[in-house]
Coordinates of C-alpha atoms in Angstrom, one line a residue:
M1 CA 0.0 0.0 0.0
R2 CA 2.8 2.4 0.9
K3 CA 4.6 1.7 -2.4
S4 CA 1.4 2.5 -4.3
Y5 CA 1.0 5.8 -2.5
I6 CA 4.6 6.8 -3.2
F7 CA 4.2 5.9 -6.9
L8 CA 0.9 8.0 -7.1
V9 CA 2.6 11.0 -5.6
L10 CA 5.5 10.8 -8.0
L11 CA 3.1 10.4 -10.9
L12 CA 1.1 13.5 -9.9
F13 CA 4.3 15.5 -9.4
T14 CA 5.6 14.6 -12.8
A15 CA 2.3 15.4 -14.4
G16 CA 2.2 18.8 -12.6
I17 CA 5.7 19.7 -14.0
A18 CA 4.7 18.7 -17.5
G19 CA 1.5 20.7 -17.3
Y20 CA 3.4 23.7 -16.0
S21 CA 5.9 23.6 -18.8
Q22 CA 3.1 23.2 -21.4
S23 CA 1.1 26.1 -19.9
R24 CA 3.9 28.7 -19.8
S25 CA 2.7 31.6 -21.9
D26 CA 6.3 32.6 -22.9
K27 CA 7.2 29.2 -24.4
N28 CA 6.6 30.2 -28.0
P29 CA 8.8 30.1 -31.1
V30 CA 11.3 33.0 -31.2
T31 CA 12.8 34.7 -34.2
Y32 CA 15.9 36.8 -34.2
E33 CA 18.1 39.0 -36.3
E34 CA 21.9 38.7 -36.3
L35 CA 23.6 41.9 -35.3
Y36 CA 27.2 40.7 -35.7
D37 CA 29.2 37.5 -35.7
E38 CA 32.8 38.5 -35.8
P39 CA 35.2 36.5 -33.6
Y40 CA 38.2 38.3 -35.2
A41 CA 36.9 41.7 -34.2
I42 CA 38.0 41.7 -30.6
N43 CA 39.7 44.5 -28.6
K44 CA 43.4 44.6 -28.6
L45 CA 44.2 45.8 -25.1
F46 CA 42.7 44.4 -21.8
V47 CA 43.6 45.9 -18.4
Q48 CA 42.4 43.7 -15.6
F49 CA 42.2 44.8 -12.0
Q50 CA 42.1 41.8 -9.7
P51 CA 40.7 42.8 -6.3
L52 CA 40.9 39.2 -5.1
Y53 CA 43.0 36.1 -5.5
G54 CA 43.5 33.2 -3.2
E55 CA 46.5 30.8 -3.4
M56 CA 46.8 27.5 -1.6
F57 CA 50.6 27.3 -1.9
V58 CA 52.2 24.6 0.3
T59 CA 55.2 26.9 1.0
N60 CA 53.0 29.9 1.9
V61 CA 49.2 30.1 1.8
N62 CA 48.3 33.7 0.7
A63 CA 45.6 36.0 -0.6
G64 CA 45.7 39.5 -2.0
F65 CA 45.2 41.7 -5.1
G66 CA 46.8 42.0 -8.6
L67 CA 47.0 43.7 -12.0
E68 CA 47.1 42.0 -15.4
V69 CA 47.5 43.5 -18.8
S70 CA 47.0 41.7 -22.1
Y71 CA 47.7 42.9 -25.7
Y72 CA 46.7 41.1 -28.9
M73 CA 48.9 42.0 -31.9
A74 CA 47.9 41.5 -35.6
D75 CA 46.3 38.0 -35.0
K76 CA 49.8 36.6 -34.6
F77 CA 50.8 37.3 -31.0
D78 CA 49.4 38.1 -27.6
F79 CA 51.4 39.5 -24.7
R80 CA 50.7 39.4 -21.0
V81 CA 52.1 41.1 -17.9
H82 CA 50.9 40.1 -14.5
A83 CA 51.7 41.1 -10.9
R84 CA 50.2 40.4 -7.5
K85 CA 50.9 40.7 -3.8
T86 CA 49.2 40.1 -0.5
Y87 CA 46.8 42.5 1.2
A88 CA 48.6 42.6 4.5
K89 CA 50.7 40.4 6.8
Q90 CA 47.6 38.5 8.0
F91 CA 47.0 37.3 4.4
D92 CA 50.6 36.2 4.0
L93 CA 50.4 33.1 6.3
T94 CA 54.1 32.1 6.6
R95 CA 55.2 35.6 7.0
D96 CA 52.6 36.2 9.7
I97 CA 53.6 33.0 11.6
A98 CA 57.3 33.9 11.3
D99 CA 56.7 37.4 12.7
K100 CA 55.1 35.9 15.8
N101 CA 57.2 32.8 16.4
S102 CA 60.6 33.0 14.6
N103 CA 63.7 32.7 16.9
V104 CA 66.2 33.8 14.1
D105 CA 67.2 37.2 13.0
N106 CA 65.9 36.9 9.4
L107 CA 63.1 39.4 8.6
P108 CA 60.4 37.5 6.6
N109 CA 59.8 38.7 3.0
T110 CA 56.4 39.9 1.8
Y111 CA 55.0 37.5 -0.9
N112 CA 55.2 39.0 -4.4
Y113 CA 54.7 37.5 -7.8
Y114 CA 55.6 38.8 -11.3
E115 CA 55.2 37.3 -14.7
L116 CA 55.8 38.5 -18.3
G117 CA 55.1 36.3 -21.3
A118 CA 54.0 36.0 -25.0
T119 CA 52.0 33.5 -27.0
Y120 CA 52.6 32.9 -30.7
H121 CA 49.5 31.9 -32.7
V122 CA 50.6 28.7 -34.5
K123 CA 47.2 28.1 -36.0
D124 CA 44.3 30.6 -36.0
F125 CA 41.1 29.6 -37.7
D126 CA 37.3 29.6 -37.3
E127 CA 34.6 27.1 -37.7
S128 CA 30.8 26.8 -37.4
S129 CA 29.4 26.2 -34.0
K130 CA 26.4 27.1 -31.7
T131 CA 25.9 29.1 -28.6
K132 CA 23.2 28.9 -26.0
M133 CA 21.5 32.2 -25.0
F134 CA 18.9 32.8 -22.3
L135 CA 15.8 34.7 -23.1
Y136 CA 15.3 37.6 -20.7
K137 CA 12.8 40.5 -20.6
K138 CA 13.2 43.7 -18.6
S139 CA 10.0 42.7 -16.7
Y140 CA 11.8 39.7 -15.2
R141 CA 13.8 41.8 -12.8
G142 CA 14.0 40.9 -9.1
D143 CA 12.1 38.0 -7.6
K144 CA 10.2 37.3 -10.9
W145 CA 13.5 36.3 -12.6
A146 CA 14.8 34.4 -9.6
S147 CA 11.7 32.3 -9.2
R148 CA 11.4 31.1 -12.8
V149 CA 13.2 28.5 -15.0
P150 CA 14.9 30.6 -17.7
L151 CA 14.2 29.6 -21.3
S152 CA 17.2 29.3 -23.7
V153 CA 17.8 28.9 -27.4
E154 CA 20.7 27.8 -29.5
I155 CA 22.1 30.3 -32.0
P156 CA 24.4 29.3 -34.9
C157 CA 27.7 31.2 -34.8
K158 CA 31.4 31.1 -35.6
V159 CA 34.0 30.1 -33.0
R160 CA 37.5 31.2 -33.5
K161 CA 40.2 28.7 -32.3
I162 CA 43.9 29.5 -31.6
Y163 CA 46.6 27.0 -31.0
G164 CA 49.4 28.8 -29.3
V165 CA 53.0 28.3 -28.1
R166 CA 53.8 30.2 -24.8
L167 CA 57.0 31.5 -23.5
G168 CA 57.8 33.9 -20.6
G169 CA 59.6 34.7 -17.4
L170 CA 58.5 34.7 -13.8
Y171 CA 59.8 35.8 -10.4
F172 CA 58.5 35.5 -6.9
D173 CA 59.8 35.8 -3.3
T174 CA 58.3 34.5 -0.1
A175 CA 58.9 33.7 3.5
I176 CA 59.5 30.0 4.2
D177 CA 59.1 27.8 7.2
V178 CA 62.5 26.0 7.4
N179 CA 61.4 23.6 10.1
R180 CA 58.5 22.3 7.9
A181 CA 60.9 22.1 4.9
L182 CA 63.4 20.0 6.9
K183 CA 60.7 17.7 8.1
S184 CA 59.3 17.1 4.6
Q185 CA 62.8 16.3 3.4
D186 CA 63.6 14.0 6.3
Q187 CA 66.4 16.2 7.5
T188 CA 67.2 18.2 10.7
S189 CA 68.6 21.6 11.5
A190 CA 72.1 19.9 11.7
I191 CA 72.4 20.7 8.0
L192 CA 72.5 24.5 8.8
V193 CA 76.2 25.2 9.6
D194 CA 78.3 28.3 9.9
A195 CA 81.7 29.0 8.3
D196 CA 83.5 26.9 11.0
G197 CA 81.2 23.9 10.6
N198 CA 79.1 24.5 13.7
T199 CA 75.5 23.6 13.5
I200 CA 72.7 26.1 14.4
S201 CA 71.4 23.6 17.0
S202 CA 74.7 23.7 18.9
A203 CA 74.2 27.4 19.4
T204 CA 71.2 27.0 21.7
S205 CA 70.4 25.0 24.8
E206 CA 67.0 24.0 23.4
P207 CA 67.6 23.0 19.8
D208 CA 64.2 21.2 19.5
D209 CA 62.3 24.4 20.3
L210 CA 64.2 26.5 17.8
S211 CA 61.7 28.1 15.4
I212 CA 63.5 28.7 12.1
F213 CA 62.1 30.9 9.3
G214 CA 63.9 32.2 6.2
N215 CA 63.3 33.7 2.8
M216 CA 63.3 32.3 -0.8
Q217 CA 63.5 33.9 -4.2
V218 CA 62.8 32.1 -7.4
A219 CA 63.6 33.5 -10.9
G220 CA 62.8 31.5 -13.9
G221 CA 60.6 31.0 -16.9
Y222 CA 58.0 28.9 -18.6
V223 CA 57.3 27.3 -21.9
G224 CA 54.1 25.6 -23.0
G225 CA 51.0 25.5 -25.2
S226 CA 47.5 26.9 -25.1
M227 CA 44.1 26.6 -26.8
T228 CA 41.9 29.6 -27.1
W229 CA 38.2 29.8 -28.0
I230 CA 36.7 33.1 -29.0
K231 CA 33.0 33.9 -29.7
N232 CA 31.8 37.4 -30.5
V233 CA 28.2 37.2 -31.6
A234 CA 25.1 39.3 -30.8
V235 CA 21.4 38.8 -31.9
D236 CA 18.3 40.8 -31.6
F237 CA 15.3 38.7 -30.4
D238 CA 11.6 39.4 -31.0
N239 CA 8.8 39.2 -28.4
K240 CA 10.5 42.1 -26.4
Y241 CA 13.4 39.9 -25.3
V242 CA 16.6 41.8 -24.7
E243 CA 19.6 41.4 -27.0
G244 CA 21.6 38.2 -26.7
V245 CA 25.4 38.4 -26.6
D246 CA 28.2 35.8 -26.3
D247 CA 31.6 37.4 -26.4
L248 CA 33.7 35.0 -24.3
I249 CA 37.5 34.7 -24.7
L250 CA 38.5 31.4 -23.0
T251 CA 42.1 30.1 -22.8
A252 CA 43.3 26.8 -21.5
F253 CA 47.0 26.3 -21.1
L254 CA 49.7 23.8 -19.9
D255 CA 53.2 25.1 -19.1
I256 CA 56.5 23.6 -17.9
L257 CA 58.1 25.9 -15.3
V258 CA 61.9 26.2 -14.8
G259 CA 63.4 28.2 -12.1
A260 CA 66.5 28.8 -10.0
P261 CA 65.5 28.9 -6.3
T262 CA 67.7 31.0 -3.9
I263 CA 67.4 30.5 -0.2
D264 CA 68.9 33.1 2.2
D265 CA 71.3 32.0 4.9
I266 CA 69.8 31.7 8.3
V267 CA 71.1 34.3 10.8
Y268 CA 71.0 33.4 14.5
N269 CA 72.4 35.6 17.2
G270 CA 74.3 37.5 14.5
T271 CA 75.9 34.4 13.0
P272 CA 75.0 33.3 9.4
Y273 CA 74.3 29.6 8.9
S274 CA 74.4 28.2 5.3
S275 CA 71.1 27.0 3.9
D276 CA 72.8 25.0 1.1
G277 CA 71.7 21.8 2.7
L278 CA 68.1 22.4 1.9
E279 CA 66.9 20.5 -1.2
T280 CA 65.3 22.5 -4.0
S281 CA 63.6 21.7 -7.3
M282 CA 64.1 23.6 -10.5
I283 CA 61.2 22.0 -12.5
G284 CA 57.5 22.4 -12.1
F285 CA 54.3 22.6 -14.2
R286 CA 50.9 24.2 -14.2
L287 CA 47.5 23.7 -15.8
G288 CA 45.2 26.6 -16.0
L289 CA 42.2 28.4 -17.4
D290 CA 41.5 32.1 -18.1
G291 CA 38.3 33.7 -19.2
K292 CA 37.2 37.2 -20.0
F293 CA 34.7 39.1 -22.2
N294 CA 35.2 41.3 -25.3
R295 CA 33.5 44.4 -23.7
T296 CA 34.7 47.9 -22.8
L297 CA 33.9 47.2 -19.2
S298 CA 33.5 43.7 -17.9
W299 CA 34.9 41.0 -15.6
G300 CA 37.0 37.8 -15.8
Y301 CA 38.3 34.8 -13.9
G302 CA 41.2 32.5 -13.8
A303 CA 42.4 29.3 -12.1
E304 CA 45.7 27.3 -12.0
V305 CA 47.0 24.2 -10.4
G306 CA 50.5 22.7 -10.4
T307 CA 53.9 22.7 -8.7
R308 CA 56.4 25.5 -8.7
P309 CA 60.2 25.5 -8.6
G310 CA 61.4 26.0 -5.0
L311 CA 61.7 23.9 -1.9
K312 CA 61.6 20.2 -2.7
G313 CA 58.4 18.7 -1.6
R314 CA 56.7 22.0 -1.0
G315 CA 55.9 23.3 -4.5
F316 CA 52.3 22.3 -5.0
Y317 CA 49.8 25.2 -5.4
A318 CA 46.2 25.9 -6.5
L319 CA 45.3 29.5 -7.5
V320 CA 41.9 31.2 -8.1
K321 CA 41.6 34.9 -9.2
I322 CA 38.8 37.2 -10.0
S323 CA 39.2 40.3 -12.3
F324 CA 36.8 43.2 -11.9
P325 CA 36.7 45.6 -13.6
I326 CA 38.3 44.7 -16.9
Y327 CA 38.8 47.7 -19.2
S328 CA 39.4 46.9 -22.9
T329 CA 39.8 48.9 -26.1
N330 CA 40.8 48.3 -29.7
L331 CA 43.1 51.4 -29.6
D332 CA 41.6 52.7 -32.8
Y333 CA 40.3 56.2 -32.3
S334 CA 40.3 57.4 -35.9
V335 CA 37.2 58.4 -37.8
E336 CA 36.8 58.3 -41.5
A337 CA 35.9 61.6 -43.2
F338 CA 34.3 62.1 -46.6
G339 CA 34.0 65.3 -48.6
K340 CA 30.6 66.5 -49.6

């Protein structure tokens, strides 16, 4: 009896949904007029302000802000400059912990990251595709839009695809937790020695309680490949729906990172102790995704995951960043003039 009751309820629920979908007054055929479909007519310069990024970096978890500038040149190259840093000491985790707990004389560095690179367009072509656009009326504002299931249509369009080769340089500096690095490498503070061969642990009566923090700088570069999808289409719908636009520029990339890590000597009671015994890695990689829109004022996003050159065993990171606002322009301010 109970099974029959449950089946009846499900049947009525399904019938109600079907009846609602059939009774919607706005579910009628829609016509449209193409305004433009030009994936090659994108802006050349994009200036991206990034008020928020978050990075789960094993060496140093951090969060802050950044600036990114991209320039597209003659459908053959695109260039990118990027810089970011932490909001304050509280968002620079290793630096904050070092400031509160370090027993050595080293002043912890602020986390900074800089990158400069270029992409050569090996193959740049377009092909037929489709894009999904939601139907929206100005009367749908507020709770009316939030409470309804939006209708969508598929519009034929062109999609531009770019296969690229990437090359660039990078630099970052950060505070490091030497105790954690030693533990991950199955080593002890006995590898930190002064010019006479004395270990840092021999300079204190409580070596096990010595909290050691230092600094690391990594200068290097990257080489890799990318795939970019560009749609730049707009249509004008009938039935008082607002215009539909799809102008997304989406790039997926895979890079090999190469860098030369430099770790500062540890200074304790005025005596420097060499950090050469700490193991480092020169090779890393990253897999990422960047998205933005071909508009004068818009927003964007990005994400990366991989390992960086640096302390061996402590290079893994995952990064998320938000860009808002993004200002873009085609840098063409000329106007044609014709004589009467």
